Coordinates of C-alpha atoms in Angstrom, one line a residue:
M1 CA 7.5 2.0 7.9
H2 CA 5.8 3.8 10.8
T3 CA 3.0 1.3 11.5
I4 CA 3.0 -1.5 14.0
P5 CA 3.2 -4.9 12.3
H6 CA 0.6 -6.4 14.6
L7 CA -2.0 -3.8 13.6
R8 CA -4.9 -5.0 11.4
R9 CA -4.2 -3.5 8.0
V10 CA -6.5 -3.8 5.1
L11 CA -4.4 -5.4 2.4
A12 CA -3.8 -3.0 -0.5
S13 CA -3.9 -6.1 -2.6
L14 CA -7.3 -7.0 -1.4
A15 CA -8.4 -3.4 -1.5
V16 CA -7.4 -3.2 -5.1
A17 CA -8.9 -6.6 -5.9
A18 CA -12.1 -5.8 -4.2
T19 CA -12.7 -3.1 -6.9
A20 CA -13.2 -6.0 -9.3
I21 CA -16.8 -6.2 -7.9
G22 CA -17.3 -2.7 -9.4
L23 CA -15.3 -3.3 -12.5
T24 CA -17.2 -6.3 -13.6
A25 CA -20.7 -5.7 -12.5
C26 CA -21.6 -3.5 -15.4
G27 CA -19.6 -5.4 -18.0
G28 CA -18.3 -2.0 -19.2
G29 CA -15.0 -0.4 -19.6
G30 CA -12.9 1.0 -22.4
S31 CA -13.8 3.2 -25.2
S32 CA -15.5 2.4 -28.5
D33 CA -12.1 2.2 -30.2
S34 CA -10.9 -0.5 -27.8
P35 CA -7.8 -2.4 -28.9
A36 CA -8.0 -5.6 -30.9
P37 CA -7.6 -9.0 -29.0
P38 CA -4.0 -9.4 -27.9
T39 CA -1.6 -10.9 -30.4
P40 CA 0.6 -13.5 -28.6
V41 CA 4.3 -12.7 -28.7
P42 CA 6.4 -15.6 -30.0
T43 CA 7.7 -17.8 -27.2
P44 CA 11.3 -16.8 -26.4
A45 CA 14.0 -19.3 -26.1
P46 CA 14.3 -20.8 -22.5
T47 CA 17.5 -18.7 -21.8
Q48 CA 16.2 -15.4 -23.2
V49 CA 15.0 -12.6 -21.0
P50 CA 12.6 -11.3 -20.6
R51 CA 10.4 -14.3 -21.0
L52 CA 7.4 -16.1 -19.6
D53 CA 7.8 -19.5 -18.0
E54 CA 4.5 -21.2 -17.8
S55 CA 5.8 -24.7 -17.0
R56 CA 4.0 -24.5 -13.7
C57 CA 1.5 -22.3 -11.9
P58 CA 3.2 -20.7 -8.9
Y59 CA -0.1 -20.0 -7.2
T60 CA -2.6 -22.2 -5.4
L61 CA -5.7 -21.7 -7.4
H62 CA -9.4 -22.4 -6.6
P63 CA -10.3 -26.0 -7.5
S64 CA -12.7 -24.9 -10.2
Q65 CA -10.0 -23.1 -12.2
Q66 CA -8.9 -24.6 -15.4
L67 CA -5.4 -23.7 -16.6
S68 CA -5.1 -22.3 -20.1
T69 CA -8.9 -21.7 -20.5
G70 CA -10.0 -19.8 -17.4
V71 CA -6.7 -18.7 -16.0
R72 CA -3.2 -18.5 -17.4
C73 CA -0.3 -18.3 -14.9
G74 CA 3.4 -18.7 -14.6
E75 CA 6.4 -16.6 -13.9
L76 CA 7.8 -13.5 -15.7
V77 CA 11.6 -14.0 -15.9
V78 CA 13.5 -10.7 -16.1
L79 CA 17.0 -9.4 -15.3
Q80 CA 17.5 -8.1 -11.8
D81 CA 19.5 -5.3 -13.4
R82 CA 18.4 -4.5 -16.9
S83 CA 21.7 -2.7 -17.5
N84 CA 23.6 -6.0 -17.0
P85 CA 22.5 -8.5 -19.7
S86 CA 24.6 -11.2 -18.2
G87 CA 23.5 -10.7 -14.7
P88 CA 21.1 -12.8 -12.5
T89 CA 17.3 -12.9 -13.1
V90 CA 14.3 -12.6 -10.9
R91 CA 11.3 -14.8 -11.4
I92 CA 7.9 -13.0 -10.7
P93 CA 4.6 -14.8 -10.6
F94 CA 1.7 -13.6 -12.6
A95 CA -1.8 -14.7 -13.4
V96 CA -4.3 -13.8 -16.1
F97 CA -8.0 -14.4 -15.4
K98 CA -10.0 -14.7 -18.6
P99 CA -13.7 -14.4 -19.2
A100 CA -15.6 -17.2 -20.9
T101 CA -16.1 -14.9 -24.0
A102 CA -12.9 -13.1 -25.2
S103 CA -13.1 -9.4 -24.8
S104 CA -11.2 -6.7 -26.9
R105 CA -11.2 -4.3 -23.9
A106 CA -7.9 -3.3 -22.5
P107 CA -7.0 -5.7 -19.6
V108 CA -7.0 -4.4 -16.0
F109 CA -3.7 -4.8 -14.3
Y110 CA -4.0 -4.7 -10.5
L111 CA -1.1 -3.2 -8.6
T112 CA -0.7 -4.2 -5.0
G113 CA 0.5 -2.0 -2.1
G114 CA 2.9 -2.2 0.7
P115 CA 5.5 -2.1 -0.8
G116 CA 6.1 -5.9 -0.7
Q117 CA 2.6 -7.3 -0.5
T118 CA 1.6 -10.5 -2.3
W119 CA -1.3 -12.2 -4.0
T120 CA -0.4 -15.7 -2.6
E121 CA -3.2 -15.8 0.0
V122 CA -5.9 -14.2 -2.3
L123 CA -6.0 -16.2 -5.6
A124 CA -7.1 -19.5 -4.1
Q125 CA -10.5 -17.8 -3.3
V126 CA -11.2 -16.9 -7.0
P127 CA -13.6 -19.3 -8.7
A128 CA -13.5 -20.0 -12.4
G129 CA -14.9 -17.2 -14.5
F130 CA -14.7 -14.7 -11.7
S131 CA -12.6 -11.7 -11.1
P132 CA -9.6 -11.8 -8.8
G133 CA -11.5 -9.7 -6.4
F134 CA -11.9 -10.7 -2.7
N135 CA -13.7 -14.0 -2.6
G136 CA -14.3 -14.0 -6.3
G137 CA -16.0 -10.6 -6.5
A138 CA -18.0 -10.9 -9.7
K139 CA -17.9 -12.4 -13.2
L140 CA -15.1 -11.3 -15.6
P141 CA -16.0 -9.1 -18.5
R142 CA -12.4 -8.8 -19.7
D143 CA -8.8 -10.1 -18.9
E144 CA -7.6 -9.2 -15.5
V145 CA -4.0 -9.5 -14.6
V146 CA -2.1 -9.7 -11.3
L147 CA 1.7 -9.5 -11.0
E148 CA 3.8 -9.8 -7.9
Q149 CA 6.1 -7.1 -6.9
R150 CA 9.7 -8.1 -7.4
G151 CA 11.1 -9.0 -4.1
S152 CA 7.8 -10.0 -2.5
I153 CA 7.6 -13.3 -0.7
A154 CA 6.3 -15.1 -3.8
T155 CA 9.2 -14.1 -6.1
T156 CA 12.6 -15.7 -6.5
P157 CA 14.6 -14.2 -5.0
A158 CA 12.4 -12.7 -2.2
L159 CA 13.9 -9.8 -0.1
A160 CA 12.8 -11.5 3.1
C161 CA 14.7 -10.7 6.3
A162 CA 14.0 -12.8 9.4
N163 CA 15.0 -12.2 13.0
T164 CA 15.2 -8.4 12.7
G165 CA 14.1 -7.6 16.2
S166 CA 10.7 -7.1 17.8
S167 CA 7.6 -7.6 15.7
W168 CA 6.5 -4.2 16.8
G169 CA 9.3 -2.4 15.0
P170 CA 11.8 0.1 16.5
E171 CA 9.5 3.0 15.8
S172 CA 7.1 1.8 18.4
F173 CA 9.6 2.3 21.2
R174 CA 9.9 5.6 23.1
D175 CA 13.7 5.5 22.5
P176 CA 14.3 3.2 19.6
T177 CA 18.1 3.1 20.2
A178 CA 18.2 -0.2 22.1
E179 CA 15.9 -1.9 19.6
L180 CA 17.9 -0.5 16.7
S181 CA 21.0 -2.0 18.2
V182 CA 19.4 -5.4 17.5
V183 CA 17.6 -4.7 14.2
L184 CA 20.4 -2.9 12.3
P185 CA 23.0 -5.7 12.6
A186 CA 20.4 -8.2 11.6
L187 CA 19.4 -6.1 8.6
R188 CA 23.1 -5.7 7.5
A189 CA 23.6 -9.5 7.9
C190 CA 20.5 -10.0 5.7
A191 CA 21.7 -7.7 3.1
D192 CA 25.1 -9.2 3.1
G193 CA 23.6 -12.7 2.7
L194 CA 21.5 -11.6 -0.3
I195 CA 24.4 -9.9 -2.0
A196 CA 26.6 -13.0 -1.4
N197 CA 24.0 -15.0 -3.3
G198 CA 23.8 -12.6 -6.2
V199 CA 20.9 -10.5 -5.1
Q200 CA 21.3 -6.8 -5.2
P201 CA 18.5 -5.0 -3.2
R202 CA 19.2 -1.8 -5.0
N203 CA 17.6 -3.4 -8.1
F204 CA 14.2 -3.8 -6.5
T205 CA 12.8 -0.3 -7.0
T206 CA 9.5 1.1 -8.2
D207 CA 10.9 1.9 -11.6
D208 CA 12.1 -1.7 -12.0
M209 CA 8.6 -2.9 -11.2
A210 CA 7.2 -0.5 -13.7
D211 CA 9.4 -2.1 -16.3
D212 CA 8.3 -5.5 -15.2
V213 CA 4.7 -4.5 -15.9
E214 CA 5.7 -3.4 -19.4
D215 CA 7.6 -6.6 -20.1
L216 CA 4.5 -8.6 -19.0
R217 CA 2.2 -6.5 -21.1
R218 CA 4.4 -7.0 -24.2
L219 CA 4.9 -10.7 -23.7
L220 CA 1.2 -11.3 -23.1
G221 CA 0.5 -9.5 -26.4
Y222 CA -1.6 -6.6 -25.1
D223 CA -1.5 -3.3 -26.9
K224 CA -2.5 -1.2 -23.9
V225 CA -3.5 -1.8 -20.3
V226 CA -5.7 -0.2 -17.7
L227 CA -3.9 0.3 -14.3
N228 CA -5.7 0.0 -11.0
G229 CA -3.6 0.7 -7.9
V230 CA -4.2 1.4 -4.3
S231 CA -1.7 3.1 -2.0
F232 CA 1.9 2.1 -3.1
G233 CA 0.2 0.6 -6.1
T234 CA -0.6 4.2 -7.3
N235 CA 3.0 5.0 -7.1
W236 CA 3.8 1.9 -9.1
G237 CA 1.2 2.9 -11.7
L238 CA 2.5 6.5 -11.9
A239 CA 6.0 5.0 -12.5
M240 CA 4.5 2.9 -15.3
L241 CA 2.9 6.0 -16.8
R242 CA 6.1 8.0 -16.6
R243 CA 8.2 5.3 -18.2
H244 CA 5.7 3.6 -20.6
G245 CA 2.9 6.1 -20.9
T246 CA 2.0 5.2 -24.5
R247 CA 0.9 1.8 -23.3
V248 CA -1.5 3.0 -20.6
D249 CA -5.1 3.2 -21.7
S250 CA -6.5 4.7 -18.4
M251 CA -5.8 4.6 -14.7
V252 CA -7.6 4.3 -11.3
L253 CA -5.5 5.7 -8.5
D254 CA -6.9 5.2 -5.0
S255 CA -5.1 6.7 -1.9
V256 CA -2.4 8.3 -3.9
V257 CA 1.4 8.4 -3.2
S258 CA 4.2 9.5 -5.4
P259 CA 7.9 10.3 -4.8
A260 CA 7.1 13.8 -6.2
V261 CA 5.1 14.5 -3.0
F262 CA 8.1 13.6 -0.8
P263 CA 5.9 11.5 1.4
L264 CA 8.1 11.2 4.5
R265 CA 8.3 15.0 4.7
G266 CA 4.5 15.3 4.9
D267 CA 3.8 12.1 6.9
A268 CA 3.7 13.6 10.4
Q269 CA 1.4 16.4 9.3
A270 CA -0.9 13.9 7.6
Y271 CA -1.5 12.1 10.9
D272 CA -2.1 15.3 12.8
S273 CA -4.5 16.6 10.2
A274 CA -6.5 13.2 10.1
F275 CA -6.9 13.3 13.9
S276 CA -8.2 16.9 13.7
A277 CA -10.5 16.1 10.8
L278 CA -12.0 13.2 12.7
A279 CA -12.5 15.4 15.8
A280 CA -14.2 18.0 13.7
A281 CA -16.5 15.4 12.1
C282 CA -17.4 14.2 15.6
A283 CA -18.1 17.7 16.8
A284 CA -20.4 18.2 13.8
Q285 CA -22.7 15.4 14.9
P286 CA -24.7 16.2 18.0
A287 CA -24.7 12.6 19.4
C288 CA -21.0 12.2 18.9
A289 CA -20.2 15.7 20.2
A290 CA -22.3 15.0 23.4
R291 CA -20.6 11.6 23.9
Y292 CA -17.0 12.7 23.1
P293 CA -16.8 16.5 23.6
D294 CA -13.6 18.4 22.9
L295 CA -12.2 15.4 21.1
D296 CA -9.2 17.2 19.4
D297 CA -8.0 18.6 22.8
R298 CA -8.4 15.2 24.4
V299 CA -6.2 13.7 21.7
S300 CA -3.5 16.2 22.6
T301 CA -3.9 15.6 26.3
L302 CA -3.8 11.8 25.8
F303 CA -0.4 12.1 24.1
D304 CA 0.9 14.5 26.7
R305 CA 0.1 12.0 29.4
L306 CA 1.5 9.1 27.6
N307 CA 4.7 11.1 26.8
A308 CA 5.0 11.8 30.6
M309 CA 4.1 8.3 31.8
P310 CA 3.8 5.3 29.6
L311 CA 1.5 2.5 30.8
P312 CA 2.5 -1.1 31.7
W313 CA 1.3 -3.4 28.9
Q314 CA 2.5 -7.0 28.8
G315 CA 3.3 -7.8 25.2
G316 CA 3.7 -4.2 24.1
P317 CA 7.0 -2.8 22.8
G318 CA 9.2 -2.7 25.9
N319 CA 6.1 -4.1 27.7
E320 CA 4.5 -0.7 27.7
A321 CA 1.9 1.4 25.9
N322 CA 3.5 4.7 25.0
A323 CA 2.8 7.7 22.8
N324 CA 4.5 5.9 19.8
V325 CA 2.0 3.0 20.1
A326 CA -0.9 5.3 20.4
L327 CA 0.2 7.2 17.3
S328 CA 0.2 4.1 15.3
V329 CA -3.0 2.6 16.7
L330 CA -4.9 5.8 16.3
G331 CA -3.5 6.3 12.8
Q332 CA -4.5 2.8 11.6
T333 CA -7.9 3.4 13.1
A334 CA -8.3 6.6 11.2
A335 CA -7.2 4.9 8.0
F336 CA -9.3 1.7 8.2
S337 CA -12.0 2.2 10.8
P338 CA -12.6 6.0 11.3
S339 CA -16.0 5.4 13.0
S340 CA -14.1 3.8 15.9
F341 CA -11.7 6.7 16.5
P342 CA -13.6 8.6 19.2
R343 CA -14.3 5.4 21.1
L344 CA -10.7 4.4 20.9
V345 CA -9.6 7.8 22.3
A346 CA -12.0 7.4 25.2
E347 CA -10.8 3.8 25.9
M348 CA -7.2 4.9 26.0
E349 CA -8.1 7.7 28.3
R350 CA -9.4 5.0 30.7
W351 CA -6.2 3.2 30.5
V352 CA -4.3 6.3 31.5
N353 CA -6.6 7.0 34.3
A354 CA -6.3 3.4 35.6
G355 CA -2.5 3.6 35.1
Q356 CA -2.3 0.4 33.0
V357 CA -3.6 -1.4 30.0
P358 CA -6.3 -3.9 31.0
S359 CA -5.4 -7.6 30.6
T360 CA -8.5 -8.1 28.5
L361 CA -9.1 -5.6 25.7
P362 CA -12.5 -4.7 24.3
Q363 CA -13.2 -6.7 21.1
F364 CA -13.1 -3.7 18.8
I365 CA -9.5 -3.1 19.9
E366 CA -8.6 -6.7 19.5
D367 CA -9.9 -6.4 16.0
I368 CA -7.6 -3.5 15.3
L369 CA -4.6 -5.2 16.9
I370 CA -5.1 -8.6 15.3
D371 CA -2.2 -9.9 13.2
D372 CA -3.1 -10.4 9.6
S373 CA -0.9 -13.3 8.5
S374 CA -2.0 -12.9 4.9
L375 CA 0.1 -9.7 4.7
R376 CA 3.3 -11.6 4.4
Q377 CA 5.1 -8.4 3.7
T378 CA 8.8 -8.7 3.0
F379 CA 10.8 -6.2 5.0
G380 CA 13.7 -6.0 2.6
Q381 CA 11.4 -5.1 -0.3
L382 CA 9.7 -2.5 1.9
L383 CA 13.1 -0.8 2.6
S384 CA 14.4 -1.1 -1.0
V385 CA 11.4 0.8 -2.3
T386 CA 10.6 3.1 0.5
C387 CA 14.1 4.3 1.1
A388 CA 14.8 4.9 -2.6
D389 CA 11.6 6.7 -3.1
N390 CA 12.5 9.1 -0.2
A391 CA 16.2 9.2 -1.0
T392 CA 16.3 13.0 -1.4
T393 CA 14.7 13.7 2.0
T394 CA 17.3 14.8 4.6
E395 CA 17.3 14.5 8.4
A396 CA 16.9 18.2 8.6
E397 CA 13.7 18.1 6.5
L398 CA 12.3 15.3 8.6
A399 CA 13.1 17.4 11.8
A400 CA 11.4 20.4 10.2
S401 CA 8.3 18.3 9.4
V402 CA 7.9 17.4 13.1
L403 CA 7.7 21.1 13.9
Q404 CA 4.5 21.3 11.8
V405 CA 2.5 19.1 14.1
R406 CA 1.0 19.7 17.6
P407 CA 3.7 19.5 20.3
S408 CA 2.2 16.4 21.9
L409 CA 2.8 14.4 18.8
R410 CA 6.4 15.5 18.3
P411 CA 8.2 13.0 20.5
A412 CA 6.6 10.0 18.8
R413 CA 7.2 11.4 15.4
T414 CA 10.8 12.1 16.2
S415 CA 11.2 8.4 17.2
V416 CA 9.6 7.3 13.9
N417 CA 11.9 9.5 11.9
Q418 CA 15.0 8.4 13.8
S419 CA 14.0 4.7 13.1
I420 CA 13.4 5.4 9.4
Y421 CA 16.7 7.1 8.9
A422 CA 18.6 4.4 10.7
L423 CA 16.8 1.5 8.9
C424 CA 17.5 3.1 5.5
G425 CA 21.1 3.7 6.5
A426 CA 21.5 0.0 7.2
W427 CA 20.1 -1.2 3.8
P428 CA 21.7 -1.1 0.4
Y429 CA 18.9 0.6 -1.4
R430 CA 19.4 2.6 -4.6
K431 CA 20.6 6.0 -3.8
D432 CA 21.2 7.3 -7.3
L433 CA 17.8 7.4 -8.8
P434 CA 17.6 10.0 -11.6
A435 CA 16.1 13.4 -10.9
S436 CA 13.2 12.5 -13.1
A437 CA 12.0 9.9 -10.5
F438 CA 11.1 12.7 -8.2
L439 CA 9.4 15.0 -10.7
P440 CA 5.6 15.1 -11.0
V441 CA 4.2 12.8 -13.7
T442 CA 2.6 14.7 -16.5
S443 CA 0.1 12.9 -18.8
A444 CA -3.2 13.3 -20.6
V445 CA -4.2 9.8 -19.9
N446 CA -7.7 9.5 -18.6
T447 CA -7.4 9.1 -14.8
L448 CA -9.7 8.6 -11.8
I449 CA -8.3 9.6 -8.4
L450 CA -10.0 8.6 -5.2
S451 CA -9.2 9.8 -1.7
G452 CA -10.5 9.7 1.8
T453 CA -10.7 12.7 4.1
F454 CA -9.5 10.9 7.1
D455 CA -6.6 9.1 5.5
P456 CA -3.3 9.6 7.4
L457 CA -1.3 7.3 5.2
T458 CA -1.9 9.0 1.9
P459 CA -3.8 12.3 2.7
P460 CA -6.1 14.0 0.2
S461 CA -3.6 16.8 -0.3
W462 CA -1.4 14.3 -2.0
A463 CA -4.1 13.3 -4.4
Q464 CA -4.6 17.0 -5.3
Q465 CA -1.0 17.5 -5.9
V466 CA -0.6 14.4 -8.2
A467 CA -3.8 15.5 -10.0
S468 CA -2.4 18.9 -10.7
T469 CA -0.1 17.5 -13.5
L470 CA -2.7 15.1 -14.9
P471 CA -5.0 17.3 -16.7
N472 CA -7.5 14.6 -17.8
T473 CA -8.2 13.6 -14.2
T474 CA -11.4 13.3 -12.2
V475 CA -10.8 13.5 -8.4
V476 CA -13.4 12.2 -6.1
S477 CA -13.1 12.8 -2.3
F478 CA -14.9 10.7 0.1
P479 CA -15.7 12.8 3.3
T480 CA -16.3 9.7 5.5
R481 CA -13.5 7.4 4.4
G482 CA -9.9 6.8 5.3
H483 CA -7.4 4.7 3.3
S484 CA -8.3 2.4 0.3
V485 CA -11.7 3.8 -0.5
Q486 CA -12.4 1.3 -3.2
N487 CA -12.6 -1.4 -0.5
G488 CA -16.2 -2.2 0.6
S489 CA -17.9 0.9 -0.8
A490 CA -20.9 0.5 -3.3
C491 CA -20.5 4.2 -4.1
S492 CA -16.8 3.9 -5.0
N493 CA -17.5 0.8 -7.0
A494 CA -20.2 2.5 -9.0
I495 CA -17.9 5.4 -9.7
V496 CA -15.1 3.2 -10.9
R497 CA -17.6 1.3 -13.1
A498 CA -18.8 4.4 -14.7
F499 CA -15.2 5.7 -15.3
L500 CA -14.1 2.5 -17.0
A501 CA -17.3 2.4 -19.1
G502 CA -16.4 5.8 -20.5
Q503 CA -19.4 7.4 -18.8
A504 CA -19.5 10.6 -16.8
V505 CA -18.6 10.2 -13.2
D506 CA -21.2 11.4 -10.6
P507 CA -19.5 12.0 -7.3
S508 CA -22.8 12.8 -5.5
C509 CA -23.0 9.4 -3.8
A510 CA -19.6 10.1 -2.1
A511 CA -20.7 13.4 -0.7
A512 CA -23.9 11.7 0.5
E513 CA -22.1 9.0 2.5
A514 CA -22.6 9.4 6.3
L515 CA -20.2 8.3 9.0
A516 CA -21.9 6.7 12.0
F517 CA -19.5 7.1 15.0
E518 CA -19.5 4.3 17.5

């Protein structure tokens, strides 16, 4: 909720799916006592829920795909509120990608991030017989399953809210008050419209989505599943483990988040720590240290100067570049392109010295700022999940968290917190989650956790906290990576391959990775 929508963000859905290159290349996975092939569940009556409706495929698939043989798709139909058997339903698209030769290995269920992200722009790129990895990844060794998050743009209903103010988000304004005066009424109107049409946003939670996965598993006839999630997808997977742990064979959790770590309380410090870690990494490399000396102090000075005097920027929030924008841009760079971080700090310093943002930005910054239309994230779903998962966090705790970061970052983080609290206050999310939803998940399920040293979105400390109650867990830290470490790393793919093949995980390649600063 604290990121600028125009920033280039690596889709968690793509980041998870890209792991399919690693999962399929070795043809391995599962133990010697892998479950038998799935036994189909009898087709429920058309009015029964939960049920599968495979009368049409809700996705646009690659032309080479053959329904029923290479891919099976349709909609999972479940109750919006499982405690109300006569209530309305939600239709959730799913797809099962099947290898040419049937496998007895537990299927991999990919869990997207966001919350609210979708598979709709991804699956058309997956050729027949290939994994739902980005651009087809590699050949399938086992069934691989994708399921939309309830409330995403692909589901019926979707928790989409249009015309909710600036695309930059109120948290990008120095004083978000004026922007919130536009956004909050629009949000309330959106919520009122959904409720008037029988949609209760409070029923679109992480726990509801975990139960959706369990319903799909049962209806597809699988005994157990392997869960692979990135970012919010790890939270989704942990909820599945907490609620239906006997059906989880193993898990891969990349860039871990969980309500038990109270993410909003540690969010500010995660950004500050990531900036300092990148500055220290630069200082440890003679070439980077010579080109960008005293980088951590320069970050603080940059924020001090932007706090004192924002820069004119046509098209920016309020037509300016302020400390809030710098926080988001630098944070996303740390998460997805850490090698560009020192160069971006130096470029922003030039803006401050010139007194304005140049009309033509360097290409590497354009790449960071480019809008990713495939994200198609639904704002209502983002709020329903994020606000509920942080429901026990108070304004006082958010204020205290700001005091844990360097003074130059505090004004921007205060604006972010003000925006989050106001947005959640305007949205009818579930405020009565049971206490168990905020307790650490404890399980002996075999788990692989991956984290990146420079990740400001889900910092490595959260991975360690989650791992502390999962005793059968291997944690691999990547000292040169940010968020979504499975995406685009041969090392992380090899580690995941070994884990799913039941082999010993060798993290040495992660430690050997080198970061080449620009």
